[in-house]
Coordinates of C-alpha atoms in Angstrom, one line a residue:
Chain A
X68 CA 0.0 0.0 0.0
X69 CA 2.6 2.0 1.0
X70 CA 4.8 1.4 -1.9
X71 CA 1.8 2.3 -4.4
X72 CA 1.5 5.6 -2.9
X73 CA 5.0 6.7 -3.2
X74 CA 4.4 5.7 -6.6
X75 CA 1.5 7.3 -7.4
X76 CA 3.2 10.9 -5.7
X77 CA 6.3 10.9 -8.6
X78 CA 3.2 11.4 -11.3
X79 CA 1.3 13.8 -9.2
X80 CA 3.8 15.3 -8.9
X81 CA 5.2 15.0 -12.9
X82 CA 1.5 15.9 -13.4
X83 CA 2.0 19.4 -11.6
X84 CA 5.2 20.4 -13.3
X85 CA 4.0 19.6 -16.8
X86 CA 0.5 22.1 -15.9
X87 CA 2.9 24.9 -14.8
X88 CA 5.0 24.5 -17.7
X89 CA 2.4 24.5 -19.5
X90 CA 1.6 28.1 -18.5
X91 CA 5.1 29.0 -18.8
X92 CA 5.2 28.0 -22.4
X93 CA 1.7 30.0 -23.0
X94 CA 3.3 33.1 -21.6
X95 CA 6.7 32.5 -23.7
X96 CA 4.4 31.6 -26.6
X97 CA 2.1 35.1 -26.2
X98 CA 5.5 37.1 -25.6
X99 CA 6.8 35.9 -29.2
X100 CA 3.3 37.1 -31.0
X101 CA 4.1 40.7 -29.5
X102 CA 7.4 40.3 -31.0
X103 CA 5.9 38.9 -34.0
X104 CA 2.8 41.8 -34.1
X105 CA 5.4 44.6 -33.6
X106 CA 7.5 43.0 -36.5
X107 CA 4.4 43.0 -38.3
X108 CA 3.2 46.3 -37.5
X109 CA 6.9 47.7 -38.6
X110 CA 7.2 45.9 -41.8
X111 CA 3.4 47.5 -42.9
X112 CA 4.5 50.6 -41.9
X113 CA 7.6 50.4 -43.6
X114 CA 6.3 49.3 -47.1
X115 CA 3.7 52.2 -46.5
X116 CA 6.8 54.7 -46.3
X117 CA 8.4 53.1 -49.1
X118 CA 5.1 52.5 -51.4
X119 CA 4.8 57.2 -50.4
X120 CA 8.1 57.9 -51.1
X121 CA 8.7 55.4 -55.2
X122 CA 5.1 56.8 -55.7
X123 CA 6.4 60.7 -55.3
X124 CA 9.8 59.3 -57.3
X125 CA 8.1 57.7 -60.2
X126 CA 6.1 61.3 -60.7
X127 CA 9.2 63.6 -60.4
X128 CA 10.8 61.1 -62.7
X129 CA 7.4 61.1 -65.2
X130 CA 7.6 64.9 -64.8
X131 CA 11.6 64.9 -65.4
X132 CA 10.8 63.0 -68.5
X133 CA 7.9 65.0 -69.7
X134 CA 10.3 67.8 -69.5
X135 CA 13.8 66.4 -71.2
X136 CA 14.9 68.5 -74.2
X137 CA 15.0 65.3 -76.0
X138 CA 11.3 64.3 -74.9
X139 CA 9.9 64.6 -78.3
X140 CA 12.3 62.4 -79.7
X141 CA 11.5 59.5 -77.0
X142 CA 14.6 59.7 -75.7
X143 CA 13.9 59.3 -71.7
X144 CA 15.7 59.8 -68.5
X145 CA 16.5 55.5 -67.9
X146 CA 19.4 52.9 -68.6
X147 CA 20.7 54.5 -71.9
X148 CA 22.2 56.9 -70.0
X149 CA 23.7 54.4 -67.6
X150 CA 27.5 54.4 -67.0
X151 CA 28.8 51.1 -67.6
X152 CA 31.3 51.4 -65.0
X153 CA 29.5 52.5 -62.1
X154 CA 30.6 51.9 -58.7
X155 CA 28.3 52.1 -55.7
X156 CA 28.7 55.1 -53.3
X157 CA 25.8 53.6 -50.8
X158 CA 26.8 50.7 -49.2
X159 CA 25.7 48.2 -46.5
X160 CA 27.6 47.1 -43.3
X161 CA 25.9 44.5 -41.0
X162 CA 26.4 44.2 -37.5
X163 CA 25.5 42.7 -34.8
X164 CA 23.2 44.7 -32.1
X165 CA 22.3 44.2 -28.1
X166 CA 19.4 46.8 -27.6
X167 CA 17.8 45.0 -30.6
X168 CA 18.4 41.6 -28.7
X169 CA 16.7 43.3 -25.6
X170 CA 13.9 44.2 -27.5
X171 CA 13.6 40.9 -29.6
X172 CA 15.3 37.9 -28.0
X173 CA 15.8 36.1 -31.5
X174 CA 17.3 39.2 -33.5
X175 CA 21.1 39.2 -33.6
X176 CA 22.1 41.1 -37.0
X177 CA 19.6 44.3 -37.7
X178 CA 19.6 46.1 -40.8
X179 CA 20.3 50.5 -41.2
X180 CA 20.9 52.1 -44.1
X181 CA 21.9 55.5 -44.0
X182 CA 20.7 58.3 -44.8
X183 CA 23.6 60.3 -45.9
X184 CA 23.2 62.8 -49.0
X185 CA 24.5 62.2 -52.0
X186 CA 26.0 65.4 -52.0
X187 CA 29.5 64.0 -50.8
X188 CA 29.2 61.9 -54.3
X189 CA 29.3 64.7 -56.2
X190 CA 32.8 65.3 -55.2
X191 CA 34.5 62.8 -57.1
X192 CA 36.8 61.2 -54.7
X193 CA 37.3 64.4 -52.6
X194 CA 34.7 63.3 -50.4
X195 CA 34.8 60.5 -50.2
X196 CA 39.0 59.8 -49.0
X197 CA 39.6 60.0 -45.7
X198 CA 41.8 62.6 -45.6
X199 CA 40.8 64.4 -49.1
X200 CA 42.4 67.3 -49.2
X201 CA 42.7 66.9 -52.8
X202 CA 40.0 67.8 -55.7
X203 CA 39.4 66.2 -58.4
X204 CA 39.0 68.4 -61.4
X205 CA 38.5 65.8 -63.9
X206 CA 36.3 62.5 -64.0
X207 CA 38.8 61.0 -65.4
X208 CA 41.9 61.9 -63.4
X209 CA 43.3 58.5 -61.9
X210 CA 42.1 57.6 -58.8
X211 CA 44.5 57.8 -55.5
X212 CA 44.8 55.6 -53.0
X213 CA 45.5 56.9 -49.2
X214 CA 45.9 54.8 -46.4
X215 CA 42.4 55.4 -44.6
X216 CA 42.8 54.9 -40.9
X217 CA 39.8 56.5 -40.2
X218 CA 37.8 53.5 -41.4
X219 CA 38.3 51.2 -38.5
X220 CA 37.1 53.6 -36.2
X221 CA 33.9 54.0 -38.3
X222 CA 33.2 50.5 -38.3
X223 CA 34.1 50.1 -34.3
X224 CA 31.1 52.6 -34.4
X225 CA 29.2 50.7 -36.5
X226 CA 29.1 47.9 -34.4
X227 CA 27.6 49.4 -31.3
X228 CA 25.0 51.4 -33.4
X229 CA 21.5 49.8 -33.1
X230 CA 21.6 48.7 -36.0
X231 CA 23.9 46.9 -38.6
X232 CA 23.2 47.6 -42.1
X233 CA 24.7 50.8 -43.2
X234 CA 24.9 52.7 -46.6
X235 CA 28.5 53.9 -46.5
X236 CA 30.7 56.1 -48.7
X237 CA 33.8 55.8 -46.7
X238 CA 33.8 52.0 -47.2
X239 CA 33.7 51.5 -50.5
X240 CA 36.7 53.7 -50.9
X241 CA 38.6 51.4 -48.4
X242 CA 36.6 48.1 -50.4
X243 CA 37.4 49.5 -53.8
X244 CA 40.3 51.9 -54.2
X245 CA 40.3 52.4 -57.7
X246 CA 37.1 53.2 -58.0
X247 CA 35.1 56.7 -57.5
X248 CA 32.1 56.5 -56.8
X249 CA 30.1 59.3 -58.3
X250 CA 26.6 61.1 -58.2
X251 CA 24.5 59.4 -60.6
X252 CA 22.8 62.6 -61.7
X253 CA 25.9 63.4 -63.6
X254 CA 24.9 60.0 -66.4
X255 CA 22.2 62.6 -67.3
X256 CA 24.3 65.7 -67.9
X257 CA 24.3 68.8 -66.1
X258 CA 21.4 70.3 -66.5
X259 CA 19.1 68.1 -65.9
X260 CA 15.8 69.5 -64.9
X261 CA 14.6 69.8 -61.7
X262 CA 12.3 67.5 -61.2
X263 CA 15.4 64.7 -61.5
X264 CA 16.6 65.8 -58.4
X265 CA 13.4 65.7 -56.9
X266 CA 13.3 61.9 -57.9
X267 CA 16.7 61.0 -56.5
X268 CA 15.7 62.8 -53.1
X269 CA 12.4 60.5 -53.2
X270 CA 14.3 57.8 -54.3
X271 CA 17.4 58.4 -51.8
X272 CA 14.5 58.3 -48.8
X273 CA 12.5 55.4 -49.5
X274 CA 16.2 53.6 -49.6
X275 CA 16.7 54.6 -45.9
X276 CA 15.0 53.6 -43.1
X277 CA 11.7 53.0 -45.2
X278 CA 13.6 49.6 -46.9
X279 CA 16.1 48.8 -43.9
X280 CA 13.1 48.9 -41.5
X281 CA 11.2 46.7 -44.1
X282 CA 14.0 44.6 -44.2
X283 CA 14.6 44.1 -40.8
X284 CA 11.3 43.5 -39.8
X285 CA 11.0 40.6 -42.5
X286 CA 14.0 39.0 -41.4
X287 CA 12.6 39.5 -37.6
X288 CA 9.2 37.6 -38.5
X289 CA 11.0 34.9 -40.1
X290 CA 12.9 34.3 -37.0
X291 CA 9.9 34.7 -34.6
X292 CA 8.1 32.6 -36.9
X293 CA 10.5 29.6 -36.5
X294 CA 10.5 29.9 -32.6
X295 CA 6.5 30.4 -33.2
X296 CA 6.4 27.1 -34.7
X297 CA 8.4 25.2 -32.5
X298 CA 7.1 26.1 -29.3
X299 CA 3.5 25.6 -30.5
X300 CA 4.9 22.3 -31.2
X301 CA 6.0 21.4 -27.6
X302 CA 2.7 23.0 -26.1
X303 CA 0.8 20.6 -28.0
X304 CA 3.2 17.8 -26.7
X305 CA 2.4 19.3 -23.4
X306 CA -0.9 19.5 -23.6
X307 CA -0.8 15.8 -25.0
X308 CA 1.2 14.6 -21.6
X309 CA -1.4 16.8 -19.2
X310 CA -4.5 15.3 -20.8
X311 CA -2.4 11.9 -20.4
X312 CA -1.6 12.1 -16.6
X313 CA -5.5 13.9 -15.7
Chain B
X259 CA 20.1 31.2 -33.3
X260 CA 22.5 33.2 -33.9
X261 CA 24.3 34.0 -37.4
X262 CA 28.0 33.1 -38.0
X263 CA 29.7 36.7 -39.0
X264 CA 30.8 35.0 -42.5
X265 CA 27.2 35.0 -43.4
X266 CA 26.9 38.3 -43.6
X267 CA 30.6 40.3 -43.2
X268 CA 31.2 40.8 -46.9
X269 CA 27.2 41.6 -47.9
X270 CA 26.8 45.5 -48.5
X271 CA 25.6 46.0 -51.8
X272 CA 21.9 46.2 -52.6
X273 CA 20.7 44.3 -55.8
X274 CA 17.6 45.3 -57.9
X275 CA 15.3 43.5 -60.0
X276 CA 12.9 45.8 -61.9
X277 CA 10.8 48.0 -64.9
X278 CA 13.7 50.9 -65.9
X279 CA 12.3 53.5 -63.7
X280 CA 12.2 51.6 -60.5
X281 CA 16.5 50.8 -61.5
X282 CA 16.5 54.1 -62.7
X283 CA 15.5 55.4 -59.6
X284 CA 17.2 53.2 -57.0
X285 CA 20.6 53.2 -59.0
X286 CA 19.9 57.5 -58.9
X287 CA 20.2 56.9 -55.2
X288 CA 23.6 56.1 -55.8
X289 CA 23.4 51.4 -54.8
X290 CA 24.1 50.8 -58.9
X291 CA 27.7 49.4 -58.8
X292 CA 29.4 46.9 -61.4
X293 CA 31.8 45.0 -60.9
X294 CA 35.9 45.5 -62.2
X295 CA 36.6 43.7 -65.6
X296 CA 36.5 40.7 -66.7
X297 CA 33.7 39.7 -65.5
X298 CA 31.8 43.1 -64.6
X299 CA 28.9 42.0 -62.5
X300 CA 25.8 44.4 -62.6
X301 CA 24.1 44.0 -59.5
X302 CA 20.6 45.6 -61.5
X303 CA 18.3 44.1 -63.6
X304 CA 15.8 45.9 -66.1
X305 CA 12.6 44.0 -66.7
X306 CA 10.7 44.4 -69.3
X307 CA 8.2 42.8 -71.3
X308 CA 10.2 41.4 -73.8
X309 CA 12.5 40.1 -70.6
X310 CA 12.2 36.4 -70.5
X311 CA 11.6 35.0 -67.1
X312 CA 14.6 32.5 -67.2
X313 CA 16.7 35.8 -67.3
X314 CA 14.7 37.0 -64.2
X315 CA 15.5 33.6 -62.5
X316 CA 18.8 33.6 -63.4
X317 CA 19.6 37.2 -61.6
X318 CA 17.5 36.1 -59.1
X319 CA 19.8 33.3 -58.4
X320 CA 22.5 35.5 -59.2
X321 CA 21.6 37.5 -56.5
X322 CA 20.9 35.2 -54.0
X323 CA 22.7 32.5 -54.4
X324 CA 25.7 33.1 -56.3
X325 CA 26.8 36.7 -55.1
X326 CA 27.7 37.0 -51.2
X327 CA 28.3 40.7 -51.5
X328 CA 24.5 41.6 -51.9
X329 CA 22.6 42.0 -48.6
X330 CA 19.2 43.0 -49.5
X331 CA 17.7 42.4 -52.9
X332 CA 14.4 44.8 -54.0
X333 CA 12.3 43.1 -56.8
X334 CA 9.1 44.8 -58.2
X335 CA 6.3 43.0 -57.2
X336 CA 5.0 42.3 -60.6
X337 CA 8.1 41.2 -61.7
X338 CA 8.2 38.9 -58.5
X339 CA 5.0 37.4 -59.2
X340 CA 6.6 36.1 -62.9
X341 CA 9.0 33.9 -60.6
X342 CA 6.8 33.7 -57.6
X343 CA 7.4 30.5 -56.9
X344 CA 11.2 31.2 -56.4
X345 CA 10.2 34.2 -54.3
X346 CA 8.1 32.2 -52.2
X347 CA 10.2 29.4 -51.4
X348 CA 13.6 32.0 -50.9
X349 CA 14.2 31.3 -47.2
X350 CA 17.3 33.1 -46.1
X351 CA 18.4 35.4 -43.7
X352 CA 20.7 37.1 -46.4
X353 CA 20.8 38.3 -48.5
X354 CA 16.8 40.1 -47.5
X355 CA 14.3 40.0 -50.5
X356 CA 12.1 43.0 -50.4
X357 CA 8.7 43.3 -52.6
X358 CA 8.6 47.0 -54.0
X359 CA 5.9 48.7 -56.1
X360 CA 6.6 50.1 -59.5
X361 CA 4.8 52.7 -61.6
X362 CA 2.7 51.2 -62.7
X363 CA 2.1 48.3 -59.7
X364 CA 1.0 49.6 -56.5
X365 CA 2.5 47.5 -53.7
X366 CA -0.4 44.8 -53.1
X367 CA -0.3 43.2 -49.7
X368 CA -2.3 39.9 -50.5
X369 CA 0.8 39.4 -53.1
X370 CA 3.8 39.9 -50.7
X371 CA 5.4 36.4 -49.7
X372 CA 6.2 37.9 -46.0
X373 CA 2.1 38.5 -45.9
X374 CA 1.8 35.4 -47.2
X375 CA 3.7 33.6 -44.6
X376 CA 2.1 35.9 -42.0
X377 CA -1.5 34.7 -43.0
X378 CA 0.4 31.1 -43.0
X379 CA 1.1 31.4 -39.5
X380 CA -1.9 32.7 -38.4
X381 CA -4.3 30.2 -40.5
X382 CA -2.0 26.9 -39.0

């Protein structure tokens, strides 16, 4: 008798633990669909900030078109006019972030881009060395190559930013020397109408924290998502074990 | 969970897959870069109609699978939709695939694959 209630206390007892982490896997589970909701609620906000900002580009483009001095001859502002030899002067840097971690456990790398004006680009080179004293007159004047101390620094800063992701002049001069990266206006000429501008600024918007929040959020969900998945699958198994032992 | 560095260190251009004026746009903002010679990689595509889809695929998988310099890749939504299947099953962390309107495509919701798996989730 004795013996089959000592036994029958280990299941009670297994019965008990199982219930409360039961509820502990609830609450973890409801505490990932916040994460997953704010994701959400970022990426819809984001593609709503990108959808305002290519919808105001395309019509300053449209307009930029309408008005080209070569318009009646169906010439259009577009990748005719491309340089073949373009070199980017926005770039990405990914990084891993803490307050992000804080916020949402399963987020490690977080994507920025920044919002720096392409002005800098319209220097060629000047702007974009690290200690550019030097102007370069001509497009095609070779491109110099300075030792660029400055860049670790930047990228030490980088790293405890929020965020990872960065659109960066000063890197591509230390990833690509020889290149010189250049305002992309100039494939158009130099006078091109106003409206042009107006669609790069549009253009240069939507591409910062509108698409890097987008992005981030969408890599977010997919990670909540997985954890989403596999805790609902060991709630069921709990839920399996608690019917079980009641 | 967490990412090894590799899979991301070198990623810092951004890739685009669309109608002329969305590239024409995005490459104003100043992300169009080609690679040096010989083998001077665009990292754009322009779509048009006459643009067979196996040549959307193949920068597709260009982009994603080929290149580990690109870290997010923007596709028009309609031209997304003529390799949806790709775009649905794309998984990765890296490089991120973004759905973007166009001109003449507003950004549709219902068509996204994030919304997609979203309304997965929330249906299972």
């Amino acid at each position: 008798m004795a013996t089959k209630e000592a036994s029958d206390r280990p299941t009670e007892h297994a019965t008990l633990l199982t219930a409360s982490d039961l509820n502990v896997l609830n609450e973890k589970l409801d505490q990932l669909w916040a994460s997953y909701l704010n994701f959400l609620d970022t990426y819809q906000k984001a593609q709503n900030d990108v959808s305002k900002h290519f919808s105001s580009g395309f019509l300053s483009l449209a307009q930029a078109n309408f008005k080209a001095p070569s318009a009646g001859r169906g010439v259009r502002y577009g990748q005719d006019y491309f340089d073949g030899r373009m070199k980017a002067g926005r770039l990405a840097s990914i990084a891993a972030t803490e307050s992000d971690q804080q916020m949402y456990p399963s987020t490690e790398v977080c994507i920025k881009l920044d919002d720096k004006p392409l002005s800098s680009d319209t220097e060629p080179a000047a702007a974009t060395a690290s200690s550019g004293d030097h102007t370069d007159g001509k497009e095609g004047s070779p491109p110099r190559q300075q030792p660029s101390p400055p860049v670790t620094p930047s990228d030490e800063k980088k790293k405890t930013d929020l965020s990872g992701l960065t659109l960066d002049e000063s890197k591509e001069a230390e990833h690509a020397p020889n290149s010189v990266p250049k305002d992309p206006m100039k494939w158009f000429g130099i006078l091109v109408p106003p409206e042009l501008r107006r669609s790069q600024g549009s253009f240069i918007a939507a591409l910062g924290d509108p698409v890097s929040g987008a992005a981030n959020a969408a890599r977010g969900m997919r990670e909540v998502e997985a954890e989403i998945r596999k805790l609902r699958k060991a709630i069921r198994k709990a839920e399996r074990e608690v019917d079980a032992c009641a | 969970m967490a990412l090894p560095q590799s899979a991301y260190k070198d990623r810092q251009f951004l890739a685009v897959i669309g109608d002329e004026d969305s590239v024409t746009g995005i490459l104003l903002a100043g992300v169009g870069h080609v690679t040096e010679p010989p083998d001077s990689q665009k990292n754009f595509l322009v779509v048009d109609q006459k643009t067979e889809n196996s040549t959307i695929e193949a920068a597709f998988d260009q982009f994603t699978k080929e290149r580990k310099d690109i870290a997010i890749i923007l596709i028009n939504q309609h031209v997304a939709d003529r390799i949806r299947d790709r775009v649905d099953k794309y998984n990765e962390a890296f490089p991120s695939l973004l759905e973007i309107p166009s001109k003449d495509h507003p950004y549709d919701a219902e068509k996204d694959s994030v919304m997609k798996r979203v309304k997965k989730l929330f249906g299972e």
